[in-house]
């Protein structure tokens, strides 16, 4: 198992190099740079060039890239052009916000999506099934920014239960932390709940038709054991794959949600950086999220083995 | 039109007068934490190195200038007590106010002013306004002298403009690169916390000594008193969330309320709307170097075809004024010269002009951006109106950074959609520099325009300068260097608990208090 994990991590290094290489090239190839954004549309070419020189953007592309890789190897992601801080500090400051948001949304997704999918499969073609499928369809169809605004109107403006936006750190007040993240997490999770419920339902229906389930029933096992032990374990393999993908989607979805709810997280950081062409921050953020996704995939692979005894790594 | 500007103004005028009277600051309540919801993130607090309105929102409550603008946009002293101009108009001697302290406790002297100006000359984004400076001197601790190479009638206008203001900082900041400035100034608020894409927290500076030469709020000058303990400028990009925050009371003041939301808030018992008319001038640059707009008759055809009311209605959702001036009404240099070319809305004549120009279906390329909805919407309407007179039009939509980069390439566009906010408000000299050499957004020099501009900036007689400006504006219209559509109204709103907040181009948090 350990050898497998180590090999996987080693194999992911080229992926990370490729991601950073592509992002570095693409960002530098698209028109517009931080100097233009800082100077504004009315600046002369001469003024832009001067700012470019002061930011070190006049150096040859390959030289800039080599310097960036050299610094990354030493653990230095560089300094943000627009934020005035180190990229590492900018990420460390914002990671708790997006991390909290994604984890809460993931917990909601799993806690609601899996049971709802199982229930719909067990009561296939009933009113319960129709309700779950309908809710799932709604979740997949409703744009998250619209839902976010509607939640603000209902729970903040009309009912006055929750704040309209902003983030309270967990260390400052766990209750306010939860209140500040509740609506954003729901807005983010709804799509994933819909997806997960549909996948779970479809997989469960497939599993319930398998011979081993019929055998388990035939030998007189209680229904709860048939479902909970024999069926659900087999459902979990594809479901865990989807959960892994969901986590990635939650990170990208946070760009919209963090903007609507004014949460200073990674999503908003990357959006601001792209519009401002803050190259070091874009590079650092992509490297971080790519690393997180690589690790997440590894965890998903390891979970396969934990759930399915037929899967063994390292032999 | 769901809510007209007139409806809005009629519904709020009384409220504004009641709710925003400055009054004697001493009678107002002290304390409390004010929260301001702003639409754009603050990229930097180095005002020498920023053209961002969001930066000004914060920084001009923390920093001050030698001379600044009052409520009527006239030049007034701020950190300077007085100034004298030599007989040859080439030497300006500023006497500094005494006892002014920086946020780090150090007393401000002429050495700090000298160092700040020297830094601006090196890194200031609009350092060209100091091109006429021959020498800067600090002969004693309270005197700052500027010697010019040649007389420049607009010198005081230039150095008091707040587009990229020459803010004064401790002398130790002289050699700091652009964007690396320590945020220390002499203003009534000092920086407490700055998280670039989240919020800026500024706190009352207890060492601040208000300028005794003024009473009440007066532009960026005045008798400034920080009455609230702190101001948190929270970034709330989404307009719906900003309005919701105001309704719940989480935000005390917000900027840029959408017109539809303003209609709903008009009768809200706890909220007052504060419309700022003539906030932003919607326009497009015209490229004279690329066909078909390299021909004056084609440019005239475009100018003649446009229906500005339709463009502004869609662009601003009904919050606008139509007027031809390249200055805002009320500005000293305001003129309607060239009005015969504005909002002509005569497609038949435009078609005839196209025919006369020999237009043969060449493609006209419009560049607009997705970052500013009103610019995008204006471009959509202009595209359709020009197709209506038989032009072949392509609209390219980019994000702001890409659009800016494209603007410098004369081969890729004919009309480039933009807007000017602060520029026209500080006088004609900053705004119009864009169409004179060497800036030349239209790429082809207009010697006549350059000549008028040279007279405008050098004529010592103010009345004559106003005449030159009127001629300048008319020339811009005649040659179609610039297509002006109209003026956008920006709607701010505040909870009624907020006292003393007077709408201005930049929110001023001094002399503002939170009632019970």
mmCIF file with all atom_site columns, C-alpha atoms in Angstrom, chain A residues 30-33 36-48 50-52 54-55 79 81-84 93-94 145 149 152-153 156-157 160 162-166 259-265 268-270 272 274-277, chain B residues 41-44 49-51 122-123 125-128 177-180 194-199 234-238 240-241 243-245 247-248 250-251 264 285 370-371 399-402 404-408 416 418 434 438-439 441:
data_model
loop_
_atom_site.group_PDB
_atom_site.id
_atom_site.type_symbol
_atom_site.label_atom_id
_atom_site.label_alt_id
_atom_site.label_comp_id
_atom_site.label_asym_id
_atom_site.label_entity_id
_atom_site.label_seq_id
_atom_site.pdbx_PDB_ins_code
_atom_site.Cartn_x
_atom_site.Cartn_y
_atom_site.Cartn_z
_atom_site.occupancy
_atom_site.B_iso_or_equiv
_atom_site.pdbx_formal_charge
_atom_site.auth_seq_id
_atom_site.auth_comp_id
_atom_site.auth_asym_id
_atom_site.auth_atom_id
_atom_site.pdbx_PDB_model_num
ATOM 1   C CA . UNK A 1 30  ? -2.991  35.639 -23.824 1.00 0.00 ? 30  UNK A CA 1
ATOM 2   C CA . UNK A 1 31  ? -3.094  39.401 -24.394 1.00 0.00 ? 31  UNK A CA 1
ATOM 3   C CA . UNK A 1 32  ? -2.916  41.819 -21.491 1.00 0.00 ? 32  UNK A CA 1
ATOM 4   C CA . UNK A 1 33  ? -0.456  41.824 -18.619 1.00 0.00 ? 33  UNK A CA 1
ATOM 5   C CA . UNK A 1 36  ? -1.450  47.228 -18.654 1.00 0.00 ? 36  UNK A CA 1
ATOM 6   C CA . UNK A 1 37  ? -3.996  46.630 -15.898 1.00 0.00 ? 37  UNK A CA 1
ATOM 7   C CA . UNK A 1 38  ? -2.095  48.804 -13.401 1.00 0.00 ? 38  UNK A CA 1
ATOM 8   C CA . UNK A 1 39  ? -1.574  51.615 -15.898 1.00 0.00 ? 39  UNK A CA 1
ATOM 9   C CA . UNK A 1 40  ? -5.131  51.607 -17.261 1.00 0.00 ? 40  UNK A CA 1
ATOM 10  C CA . UNK A 1 41  ? -6.326  52.151 -20.833 1.00 0.00 ? 41  UNK A CA 1
ATOM 11  C CA . UNK A 1 42  ? -5.056  55.721 -21.176 1.00 0.00 ? 42  UNK A CA 1
ATOM 12  C CA . UNK A 1 43  ? -1.382  54.934 -20.541 1.00 0.00 ? 43  UNK A CA 1
ATOM 13  C CA . UNK A 1 44  ? 1.228   55.304 -23.261 1.00 0.00 ? 44  UNK A CA 1
ATOM 14  C CA . UNK A 1 45  ? 3.336   52.398 -24.488 1.00 0.00 ? 45  UNK A CA 1
ATOM 15  C CA . UNK A 1 46  ? 6.348   54.016 -22.867 1.00 0.00 ? 46  UNK A CA 1
ATOM 16  C CA . UNK A 1 47  ? 4.644   54.121 -19.468 1.00 0.00 ? 47  UNK A CA 1
ATOM 17  C CA . UNK A 1 48  ? 3.559   50.501 -19.806 1.00 0.00 ? 48  UNK A CA 1
ATOM 18  C CA . UNK A 1 50  ? 8.459   51.202 -17.615 1.00 0.00 ? 50  UNK A CA 1
ATOM 19  C CA . UNK A 1 51  ? 6.020   49.391 -15.324 1.00 0.00 ? 51  UNK A CA 1
ATOM 20  C CA . UNK A 1 52  ? 6.810   46.142 -17.100 1.00 0.00 ? 52  UNK A CA 1
ATOM 21  C CA . UNK A 1 54  ? 9.872   47.459 -12.758 1.00 0.00 ? 54  UNK A CA 1
ATOM 22  C CA . UNK A 1 55  ? 7.884   44.213 -12.424 1.00 0.00 ? 55  UNK A CA 1
ATOM 23  C CA . UNK A 1 79  ? 5.416   37.505 -4.745  1.00 0.00 ? 79  UNK A CA 1
ATOM 24  C CA . UNK A 1 81  ? 2.162   41.584 -8.280  1.00 0.00 ? 81  UNK A CA 1
ATOM 25  C CA . UNK A 1 82  ? -1.133  43.072 -7.156  1.00 0.00 ? 82  UNK A CA 1
ATOM 26  C CA . UNK A 1 83  ? -1.522  41.922 -3.538  1.00 0.00 ? 83  UNK A CA 1
ATOM 27  C CA . UNK A 1 84  ? 1.853   43.012 -2.230  1.00 0.00 ? 84  UNK A CA 1
ATOM 28  C CA . UNK A 1 93  ? -4.635  33.128 4.301   1.00 0.00 ? 93  UNK A CA 1
ATOM 29  C CA . UNK A 1 94  ? -7.389  31.979 1.942   1.00 0.00 ? 94  UNK A CA 1
ATOM 30  C CA . UNK A 1 145 ? -25.443 32.034 -8.349  1.00 0.00 ? 145 UNK A CA 1
ATOM 31  C CA . UNK A 1 149 ? -29.073 35.215 -4.272  1.00 0.00 ? 149 UNK A CA 1
ATOM 32  C CA . UNK A 1 152 ? -29.794 35.632 0.721   1.00 0.00 ? 152 UNK A CA 1
ATOM 33  C CA . UNK A 1 153 ? -33.193 37.197 0.075   1.00 0.00 ? 153 UNK A CA 1
ATOM 34  C CA . UNK A 1 156 ? -30.981 37.195 5.378   1.00 0.00 ? 156 UNK A CA 1
ATOM 35  C CA . UNK A 1 157 ? -33.380 39.879 4.204   1.00 0.00 ? 157 UNK A CA 1
ATOM 36  C CA . UNK A 1 160 ? -32.960 37.714 9.155   1.00 0.00 ? 160 UNK A CA 1
ATOM 37  C CA . UNK A 1 162 ? -28.127 34.444 8.539   1.00 0.00 ? 162 UNK A CA 1
ATOM 38  C CA . UNK A 1 163 ? -25.587 37.073 7.418   1.00 0.00 ? 163 UNK A CA 1
ATOM 39  C CA . UNK A 1 164 ? -25.657 38.146 3.754   1.00 0.00 ? 164 UNK A CA 1
ATOM 40  C CA . UNK A 1 165 ? -21.976 37.440 3.296   1.00 0.00 ? 165 UNK A CA 1
ATOM 41  C CA . UNK A 1 166 ? -18.491 37.664 4.732   1.00 0.00 ? 166 UNK A CA 1
ATOM 42  C CA . UNK A 1 259 ? -17.986 36.160 -5.173  1.00 0.00 ? 259 UNK A CA 1
ATOM 43  C CA . UNK A 1 260 ? -21.710 36.229 -4.337  1.00 0.00 ? 260 UNK A CA 1
ATOM 44  C CA . UNK A 1 261 ? -21.151 35.701 -0.604  1.00 0.00 ? 261 UNK A CA 1
ATOM 45  C CA . UNK A 1 262 ? -18.046 37.912 -0.381  1.00 0.00 ? 262 UNK A CA 1
ATOM 46  C CA . UNK A 1 263 ? -15.873 35.120 0.978   1.00 0.00 ? 263 UNK A CA 1
ATOM 47  C CA . UNK A 1 264 ? -12.138 35.820 0.688   1.00 0.00 ? 264 UNK A CA 1
ATOM 48  C CA . UNK A 1 265 ? -11.160 32.344 -0.498  1.00 0.00 ? 265 UNK A CA 1
ATOM 49  C CA . UNK A 1 268 ? -12.116 34.623 -5.563  1.00 0.00 ? 268 UNK A CA 1
ATOM 50  C CA . UNK A 1 269 ? -8.341  34.959 -5.388  1.00 0.00 ? 269 UNK A CA 1
ATOM 51  C CA . UNK A 1 270 ? -7.887  33.074 -8.633  1.00 0.00 ? 270 UNK A CA 1
ATOM 52  C CA . UNK A 1 272 ? -9.196  38.375 -9.280  1.00 0.00 ? 272 UNK A CA 1
ATOM 53  C CA . UNK A 1 274 ? -6.803  36.118 -13.740 1.00 0.00 ? 274 UNK A CA 1
ATOM 54  C CA . UNK A 1 275 ? -8.585  39.406 -14.449 1.00 0.00 ? 275 UNK A CA 1
ATOM 55  C CA . UNK A 1 276 ? -5.593  41.350 -13.108 1.00 0.00 ? 276 UNK A CA 1
ATOM 56  C CA . UNK A 1 277 ? -3.068  38.999 -14.806 1.00 0.00 ? 277 UNK A CA 1
ATOM 57  C CA . UNK B 2 41  ? -11.404 45.138 -4.855  1.00 0.00 ? 41  UNK B CA 1
ATOM 58  C CA . UNK B 2 42  ? -8.623  47.454 -3.784  1.00 0.00 ? 42  UNK B CA 1
ATOM 59  C CA . UNK B 2 43  ? -5.551  46.460 -5.796  1.00 0.00 ? 43  UNK B CA 1
ATOM 60  C CA . UNK B 2 44  ? -3.112  48.638 -3.878  1.00 0.00 ? 44  UNK B CA 1
ATOM 61  C CA . UNK B 2 49  ? 0.836   53.757 -8.598  1.00 0.00 ? 49  UNK B CA 1
ATOM 62  C CA . UNK B 2 50  ? -2.885  53.286 -9.090  1.00 0.00 ? 50  UNK B CA 1
ATOM 63  C CA . UNK B 2 51  ? -5.710  54.579 -11.234 1.00 0.00 ? 51  UNK B CA 1
ATOM 64  C CA . UNK B 2 122 ? 9.914   58.361 -10.651 1.00 0.00 ? 122 UNK B CA 1
ATOM 65  C CA . UNK B 2 123 ? 6.981   55.930 -10.267 1.00 0.00 ? 123 UNK B CA 1
ATOM 66  C CA . UNK B 2 125 ? 1.506   56.683 -13.206 1.00 0.00 ? 125 UNK B CA 1
ATOM 67  C CA . UNK B 2 126 ? 0.703   60.251 -14.286 1.00 0.00 ? 126 UNK B CA 1
ATOM 68  C CA . UNK B 2 127 ? 4.169   61.647 -13.693 1.00 0.00 ? 127 UNK B CA 1
ATOM 69  C CA . UNK B 2 128 ? 3.909   63.484 -16.999 1.00 0.00 ? 128 UNK B CA 1
ATOM 70  C CA . UNK B 2 177 ? 9.061   50.983 -5.986  1.00 0.00 ? 177 UNK B CA 1
ATOM 71  C CA . UNK B 2 178 ? 5.511   51.355 -7.280  1.00 0.00 ? 178 UNK B CA 1
ATOM 72  C CA . UNK B 2 179 ? 3.072   49.281 -5.240  1.00 0.00 ? 179 UNK B CA 1
ATOM 73  C CA . UNK B 2 180 ? 5.563   48.815 -2.379  1.00 0.00 ? 180 UNK B CA 1
ATOM 74  C CA . UNK B 2 194 ? -5.843  45.271 4.407   1.00 0.00 ? 194 UNK B CA 1
ATOM 75  C CA . UNK B 2 195 ? -6.873  41.977 2.818   1.00 0.00 ? 195 UNK B CA 1
ATOM 76  C CA . UNK B 2 196 ? -6.784  42.779 -0.880  1.00 0.00 ? 196 UNK B CA 1
ATOM 77  C CA . UNK B 2 197 ? -9.756  40.765 -2.108  1.00 0.00 ? 197 UNK B CA 1
ATOM 78  C CA . UNK B 2 198 ? -11.774 40.964 1.087   1.00 0.00 ? 198 UNK B CA 1
ATOM 79  C CA . UNK B 2 199 ? -11.745 44.217 3.042   1.00 0.00 ? 199 UNK B CA 1
ATOM 80  C CA . UNK B 2 234 ? -16.017 45.404 2.545   1.00 0.00 ? 234 UNK B CA 1
ATOM 81  C CA . UNK B 2 235 ? -15.723 44.052 -0.970  1.00 0.00 ? 235 UNK B CA 1
ATOM 82  C CA . UNK B 2 236 ? -19.194 42.903 -2.037  1.00 0.00 ? 236 UNK B CA 1
ATOM 83  C CA . UNK B 2 237 ? -18.991 42.443 -5.785  1.00 0.00 ? 237 UNK B CA 1
ATOM 84  C CA . UNK B 2 238 ? -22.458 41.070 -6.377  1.00 0.00 ? 238 UNK B CA 1
ATOM 85  C CA . UNK B 2 240 ? -27.807 41.900 -5.154  1.00 0.00 ? 240 UNK B CA 1
ATOM 86  C CA . UNK B 2 241 ? -25.720 40.926 -2.138  1.00 0.00 ? 241 UNK B CA 1
ATOM 87  C CA . UNK B 2 243 ? -28.333 45.678 -1.566  1.00 0.00 ? 243 UNK B CA 1
ATOM 88  C CA . UNK B 2 244 ? -29.302 42.773 0.722   1.00 0.00 ? 244 UNK B CA 1
ATOM 89  C CA . UNK B 2 245 ? -26.507 43.735 3.113   1.00 0.00 ? 245 UNK B CA 1
ATOM 90  C CA . UNK B 2 247 ? -31.377 46.094 3.849   1.00 0.00 ? 247 UNK B CA 1
ATOM 91  C CA . UNK B 2 248 ? -30.322 43.885 6.749   1.00 0.00 ? 248 UNK B CA 1
ATOM 92  C CA . UNK B 2 250 ? -24.892 44.680 7.890   1.00 0.00 ? 250 UNK B CA 1
ATOM 93  C CA . UNK B 2 251 ? -23.716 47.448 5.549   1.00 0.00 ? 251 UNK B CA 1
ATOM 94  C CA . UNK B 2 264 ? -37.580 48.983 -4.625  1.00 0.00 ? 264 UNK B CA 1
ATOM 95  C CA . UNK B 2 285 ? -12.390 55.908 -28.854 1.00 0.00 ? 285 UNK B CA 1
ATOM 96  C CA . UNK B 2 370 ? -17.312 41.731 -20.463 1.00 0.00 ? 370 UNK B CA 1
ATOM 97  C CA . UNK B 2 371 ? -15.959 43.234 -17.242 1.00 0.00 ? 371 UNK B CA 1
ATOM 98  C CA . UNK B 2 399 ? -12.077 40.799 -20.561 1.00 0.00 ? 399 UNK B CA 1
ATOM 99  C CA . UNK B 2 400 ? -10.785 44.215 -19.473 1.00 0.00 ? 400 UNK B CA 1
ATOM 100 C CA . UNK B 2 401 ? -7.082  43.269 -19.457 1.00 0.00 ? 401 UNK B CA 1
ATOM 101 C CA . UNK B 2 402 ? -7.245  41.868 -22.977 1.00 0.00 ? 402 UNK B CA 1
ATOM 102 C CA . UNK B 2 404 ? -6.653  47.221 -22.827 1.00 0.00 ? 404 UNK B CA 1
ATOM 103 C CA . UNK B 2 405 ? -3.902  45.288 -24.560 1.00 0.00 ? 405 UNK B CA 1
ATOM 104 C CA . UNK B 2 406 ? -5.832  45.325 -27.842 1.00 0.00 ? 406 UNK B CA 1
ATOM 105 C CA . UNK B 2 407 ? -6.391  49.067 -27.616 1.00 0.00 ? 407 UNK B CA 1
ATOM 106 C CA . UNK B 2 408 ? -2.728  49.710 -28.237 1.00 0.00 ? 408 UNK B CA 1
ATOM 107 C CA . UNK B 2 416 ? -12.989 50.917 -28.536 1.00 0.00 ? 416 UNK B CA 1
ATOM 108 C CA . UNK B 2 418 ? -14.643 52.822 -22.544 1.00 0.00 ? 418 UNK B CA 1
ATOM 109 C CA . UNK B 2 434 ? -5.796  61.105 -24.403 1.00 0.00 ? 434 UNK B CA 1
ATOM 110 C CA . UNK B 2 438 ? 1.936   61.895 -27.699 1.00 0.00 ? 438 UNK B CA 1
ATOM 111 C CA . UNK B 2 439 ? -0.928  59.882 -26.154 1.00 0.00 ? 439 UNK B CA 1
ATOM 112 C CA . UNK B 2 441 ? -5.695  57.137 -28.651 1.00 0.00 ? 441 UNK B CA 1
#
